[in-house]
Coordinates of C-alpha atoms in Angstrom, one line a residue:
M51 CA -0.2 0.1 0.0
K52 CA 1.6 3.4 -1.1
I53 CA 0.4 7.0 -0.3
Q54 CA 0.1 7.9 -4.0
Q55 CA -2.5 5.0 -3.9
L56 CA -4.3 6.4 -1.2
R57 CA -4.1 9.9 -2.7
Y58 CA -5.6 8.2 -6.0
I59 CA -8.4 7.0 -4.4
V60 CA -9.4 10.2 -2.3
E61 CA -9.1 12.5 -5.4
I62 CA -11.4 10.1 -7.5
V63 CA -14.3 10.5 -5.0
N64 CA -13.5 14.6 -4.9
Q65 CA -13.6 14.4 -8.5
N66 CA -17.2 12.5 -8.1
L67 CA -15.8 9.3 -9.6
N68 CA -14.5 10.7 -12.5
V69 CA -11.1 9.1 -13.3
T70 CA -10.1 11.5 -15.9
E71 CA -10.5 14.8 -13.9
A72 CA -8.8 13.0 -11.2
A73 CA -5.6 12.2 -13.5
N74 CA -5.9 16.0 -14.5
A75 CA -6.1 17.6 -11.0
L76 CA -3.2 15.3 -9.7
Y77 CA -1.0 15.8 -13.1
T78 CA -0.6 12.4 -14.0
S79 CA -2.5 9.6 -16.6
Q80 CA -5.9 8.2 -16.4
P81 CA -4.3 4.6 -17.3
G82 CA -2.0 5.3 -14.1
I83 CA -4.5 6.0 -11.7
S84 CA -6.5 2.9 -12.8
K85 CA -3.6 0.6 -12.5
Q86 CA -3.0 1.8 -9.1
V87 CA -6.4 1.5 -8.0
R88 CA -6.7 -1.8 -9.3
L89 CA -3.4 -2.8 -7.6
L90 CA -4.5 -1.5 -4.2
E91 CA -7.8 -3.5 -4.3
D92 CA -5.9 -6.7 -5.4
E93 CA -3.6 -6.0 -2.2
L94 CA -6.8 -5.6 -0.2
G95 CA -8.4 -8.0 -1.7
L96 CA -11.9 -6.4 -2.2
E97 CA -13.4 -3.7 -4.6
I98 CA -13.0 -0.2 -3.2
F99 CA -15.6 1.1 -6.4
E100 CA -18.5 -0.7 -8.3
R101 CA -17.8 -0.7 -11.6
N102 CA -20.1 -0.4 -14.8
G103 CA -17.3 -1.8 -17.7
K104 CA -14.4 0.4 -17.4
H105 CA -16.5 3.7 -15.5
I106 CA -16.2 3.7 -11.9
K107 CA -20.6 4.1 -10.8
S108 CA -20.0 4.2 -7.3
V109 CA -18.1 3.6 -3.8
T110 CA -18.4 0.4 -2.3
P111 CA -19.7 0.2 1.6
A112 CA -15.9 -1.2 2.3
G113 CA -14.6 1.6 0.0
E114 CA -16.2 4.3 2.0
K115 CA -14.7 3.4 5.1
I116 CA -11.2 3.1 3.6
I117 CA -11.4 6.4 1.9
T118 CA -12.4 7.6 5.2
I119 CA -9.2 6.6 6.7
A120 CA -7.2 7.6 3.7
R121 CA -8.5 11.2 4.0
E122 CA -7.3 11.1 7.6
I123 CA -3.7 9.1 6.9
L124 CA -3.0 12.3 4.0
V125 CA -3.9 15.1 6.3
K126 CA -1.5 13.4 9.2
T127 CA 1.3 12.8 6.4
Q128 CA 0.6 16.8 5.5
A129 CA 1.0 17.5 8.9
I130 CA 4.2 16.1 9.3
K131 CA 5.5 17.9 6.4
S132 CA 4.0 20.9 7.7
I133 CA 6.1 20.3 11.4
A134 CA 9.3 19.6 9.3
N135 CA 8.9 22.9 7.4
E136 CA 7.9 25.0 10.5
Y137 CA 11.6 24.3 11.9
T138 CA 13.4 24.4 8.6
R139 CA 11.3 27.4 6.8
P140 CA 9.3 29.0 9.3
N141 CA 8.0 32.0 7.3
H142 CA 7.4 30.1 3.8
G143 CA 4.5 27.7 3.0
V144 CA 1.3 27.8 1.8
L145 CA -2.3 29.1 3.3
R146 CA -5.4 27.5 1.7
I147 CA -9.0 29.3 2.7
A148 CA -12.4 28.7 1.6
T149 CA -15.1 31.1 2.2
T150 CA -18.3 32.9 0.9
N151 CA -18.0 35.3 -1.8
T152 CA -19.4 38.0 0.7
Q153 CA -16.6 37.4 3.3
A154 CA -13.9 37.1 0.3
R155 CA -15.0 40.7 -0.9
Y156 CA -15.6 42.7 1.7
M157 CA -14.0 41.4 5.0
L158 CA -10.9 39.5 3.7
P159 CA -8.9 41.9 1.7
S160 CA -7.4 44.0 4.8
I161 CA -6.5 40.9 6.1
I162 CA -4.7 39.6 3.4
Q163 CA -3.3 42.9 2.6
R164 CA -1.8 42.4 6.4
F165 CA -0.9 39.2 6.1
C166 CA 1.2 39.2 3.0
K167 CA 3.0 42.2 4.3
Q168 CA 3.8 40.2 7.2
Y169 CA 4.7 36.9 5.3
P170 CA 5.7 37.9 1.8
E171 CA 7.1 34.0 1.1
V172 CA 3.8 32.4 2.1
S173 CA 1.7 31.8 -0.8
L174 CA -2.3 32.5 0.0
H175 CA -5.3 30.9 -2.1
V176 CA -8.8 32.0 -1.3
H177 CA -11.8 29.3 -2.7
Q178 CA -15.1 30.5 -2.8
G179 CA -18.2 28.4 -2.6
S180 CA -21.4 27.6 -0.8
P181 CA -21.1 26.6 2.9
T182 CA -21.5 22.8 1.7
Q183 CA -18.9 23.3 -0.7
I184 CA -16.5 25.1 1.8
Y185 CA -16.9 22.0 4.4
D186 CA -16.2 19.8 1.4
A187 CA -12.9 21.4 0.8
L188 CA -11.9 21.3 4.6
L189 CA -12.9 17.8 5.0
S190 CA -11.0 16.5 2.1
G191 CA -8.0 18.5 2.5
E192 CA -8.3 21.2 0.0
V193 CA -8.1 24.1 2.4
D194 CA -6.6 24.6 5.4
L195 CA -9.1 26.9 7.2
A196 CA -13.1 27.5 6.3
I197 CA -14.5 30.6 7.1
T198 CA -18.3 30.3 7.1
T199 CA -21.6 32.1 8.3
E200 CA -24.1 29.4 7.5
A201 CA -24.8 25.6 8.1
Q202 CA -22.7 25.5 11.0
Y203 CA -24.3 22.0 11.9
L204 CA -22.0 20.7 8.9
F205 CA -18.9 21.6 10.8
D206 CA -19.8 19.6 13.9
D207 CA -16.8 17.2 13.6
V208 CA -14.3 19.9 13.1
V209 CA -12.8 22.9 15.4
L210 CA -15.1 26.1 14.9
L211 CA -13.9 29.1 16.5
P212 CA -16.3 32.2 16.8
C213 CA -15.0 35.5 15.2
Y214 CA -17.6 38.0 15.0
M215 CA -21.3 38.9 14.3
W216 CA -22.9 40.6 12.0
N217 CA -26.5 42.1 10.8
R218 CA -28.4 42.5 7.7
S219 CA -29.8 45.7 5.6
V220 CA -32.6 46.3 3.2
I221 CA -31.2 47.7 -0.1
V222 CA -33.6 49.8 -1.9
K223 CA -33.3 52.5 -4.5
S224 CA -33.8 56.2 -3.7
D225 CA -37.1 56.3 -5.2
H226 CA -38.6 53.0 -3.7
P227 CA -41.3 53.4 -1.4
L228 CA -39.5 52.1 1.4
A229 CA -37.1 54.8 1.2
Q230 CA -39.3 56.9 3.1
C231 CA -40.1 54.1 5.7
K232 CA -39.4 55.1 9.0
N233 CA -40.3 52.2 11.0
L234 CA -39.3 49.3 8.8
T235 CA -41.3 46.2 9.7
I236 CA -41.7 42.5 8.3
E237 CA -45.3 43.3 7.4
E238 CA -43.8 46.5 5.1
L239 CA -41.1 44.2 3.7
G240 CA -43.9 41.3 2.9
K241 CA -45.6 43.7 0.3
Y242 CA -42.6 43.8 -1.9
P243 CA -41.0 41.1 -4.0
L244 CA -37.3 40.3 -2.7
V245 CA -33.6 39.5 -3.7
T246 CA -31.6 37.8 -1.3
Y247 CA -28.8 34.9 -1.1
T248 CA -29.5 31.3 -2.0
F249 CA -30.7 29.1 0.7
G250 CA -27.8 28.0 2.7
F251 CA -26.0 31.4 2.2
T252 CA -25.8 34.0 4.9
G253 CA -29.4 33.9 6.2
V254 CA -32.1 32.4 4.2
S255 CA -33.0 30.4 7.0
D256 CA -33.2 33.4 9.4
L257 CA -35.3 35.2 6.8
D258 CA -37.5 32.4 6.9
Y259 CA -38.0 32.1 10.2
A260 CA -38.6 35.9 10.9
F261 CA -41.3 35.8 8.1
N262 CA -42.8 32.9 9.5
K263 CA -43.2 34.3 12.9
A264 CA -45.1 37.2 11.6
G265 CA -47.2 34.5 9.5
I266 CA -46.2 36.0 6.3
L267 CA -44.9 33.9 3.0
P268 CA -41.8 36.3 1.6
N269 CA -42.5 36.6 -2.0
I270 CA -38.3 35.6 -3.1
V271 CA -38.2 36.4 -6.9
F272 CA -34.3 36.1 -6.9
T273 CA -31.3 34.7 -5.0
A274 CA -27.9 34.9 -5.5
T275 CA -24.7 34.0 -3.7
D276 CA -23.1 37.3 -4.1
A277 CA -24.2 40.6 -2.5
D278 CA -23.0 42.2 -5.7
V279 CA -25.1 40.2 -8.1
I280 CA -28.2 40.9 -5.5
K281 CA -27.2 44.7 -6.0
T282 CA -27.2 44.6 -9.7
Y283 CA -30.9 43.5 -9.5
V284 CA -32.3 45.9 -7.3
R285 CA -30.7 48.6 -9.3
L286 CA -32.6 47.0 -12.2
G287 CA -36.0 47.3 -10.1
L288 CA -36.3 43.2 -9.9
G289 CA -36.9 43.5 -6.2
V290 CA -35.9 44.8 -2.3
G291 CA -32.9 43.6 -1.4
I292 CA -31.7 41.5 2.0
M293 CA -28.0 41.2 2.4
A294 CA -25.1 41.5 4.9
S295 CA -24.7 45.2 6.0
M296 CA -20.8 45.1 5.4
A297 CA -22.1 44.7 1.8
H298 CA -23.3 48.1 1.2
T299 CA -20.4 50.7 0.6
Q300 CA -19.3 54.2 -0.5
A301 CA -19.6 52.8 -3.8
D302 CA -23.2 52.2 -3.6
S303 CA -24.1 55.7 -2.9
D304 CA -27.0 55.2 -5.6
L305 CA -28.7 52.7 -3.2
L306 CA -30.0 53.2 0.5
A307 CA -29.2 50.7 3.1
L308 CA -31.9 50.4 5.9
D309 CA -30.9 48.8 9.1
A310 CA -32.6 45.6 9.1
S311 CA -30.8 44.2 12.6
H312 CA -34.2 44.7 14.3
L313 CA -36.1 42.4 12.2
F314 CA -33.6 39.7 12.0
K315 CA -31.2 37.7 14.3
A316 CA -27.7 38.3 13.9
S317 CA -25.3 35.9 12.5
T318 CA -22.3 34.2 13.5
T319 CA -19.1 34.1 11.3
Q320 CA -16.7 31.4 12.4
I321 CA -13.3 30.1 11.4
A322 CA -13.1 26.1 11.4
F323 CA -10.2 23.5 10.6
K324 CA -9.8 20.1 11.2
H325 CA -8.9 18.2 14.4
S326 CA -6.0 16.7 12.7
T327 CA -4.4 19.6 11.2
F328 CA -1.1 21.0 12.3
L329 CA -1.4 24.9 12.4
R330 CA 1.5 26.6 11.4
N331 CA 2.8 30.3 13.3
Y332 CA 1.5 31.8 10.0
M333 CA -2.0 30.2 10.3
Y334 CA -2.3 31.1 14.0
D335 CA -1.6 34.6 13.0
F336 CA -3.7 34.9 10.2
I337 CA -6.6 33.5 12.3
Q338 CA -6.0 36.3 14.9
Y339 CA -5.8 39.0 12.3
F340 CA -9.1 38.0 11.1
S341 CA -10.3 38.0 14.7
P342 CA -8.4 39.7 17.2
H343 CA -9.7 37.5 20.2
L344 CA -8.7 34.2 18.7
T345 CA -4.9 34.4 20.2
R346 CA -2.5 31.4 20.0
T347 CA -3.7 30.6 23.3
Q348 CA -7.2 30.5 23.1
V349 CA -7.1 28.5 19.9
E350 CA -4.7 26.1 21.4
K351 CA -7.3 25.6 24.2
A352 CA -9.8 25.1 21.4
E353 CA -7.9 22.8 19.7
K354 CA -7.8 20.2 22.8
L355 CA -11.7 20.1 23.4
R356 CA -13.1 17.5 21.2
D357 CA -17.0 19.2 21.0
N358 CA -17.7 22.3 19.4
T359 CA -20.5 23.1 22.5
A360 CA -17.6 23.1 24.6
I361 CA -15.4 25.5 22.2
Q362 CA -18.6 28.0 22.5
K363 CA -18.6 27.9 26.0
L364 CA -14.9 28.5 25.9
F365 CA -15.9 32.1 24.0
D366 CA -19.0 32.7 26.4
G367 CA -17.6 35.2 28.4
I368 CA -16.3 36.9 25.2
T369 CA -18.5 39.6 23.4
L370 CA -18.3 39.8 19.5
E371 CA -17.5 42.7 17.5
V372 CA -20.8 43.3 15.5
K373 CA -19.8 44.3 11.6

């Protein structure tokens, strides 16, 4: 059994059982991967994948368990390399982060600028996606850190650290009737078509909760993963926008942002990493740049706790900044 064989079977799963795509991702040949997978199956005496002719159609029950362990082995292998690099090249390395478009566009630029100035020889990669995609990237080892604001139930089996809280604003054009509204209510919002985030992105579930509590069915006519897209369709007159307050900037002077923090529950942005991850010094620094109360001492305490409920209690006494 070889590490490379384990890397192959994991990448096949990452690429939705497409061996050609797995080969492209690993810069190798499709026949080479197929041969090594067969050799591994022969050594183990069982099939990891079910096939239809030459094509893989699913993962066997035994294969599911093998791939889970293979992922853990690959993460630990990377951790060994990271430990060595921490001593031999402390300011060199790679930091891979997965997050949503809103975080990448509005929260991370100043953090990344500071980080790159401090660590010019660390290669920084930011991947954008949905909460599910972010979780999958973290679990598969494609990224080191994940920044998420929704679907936090997905992250039960990783270290999840609270960073800050954020609220929503209602976005309208200056000539919209709501622009003159002095007492914004759910009932008023219910009169208009709404443009907001795709389900699973920063707060559609919270919107549902607020409207359901008022006994109103929201008329959501358009959803998007990106706040800039939401603003574009508000400008086109498609509807009233509901998005993170941080996404309304000075460049949006043609749009009014009406505070909606009294209508919807505040959301918490959190940063996550796998329990098996070896955090380099520069990773601790990035976490603290992003959220100052997450000092190395606090993060190390959280790492020792195996349950996110206990981790949240660790930060109970800390008042999170509101963005």
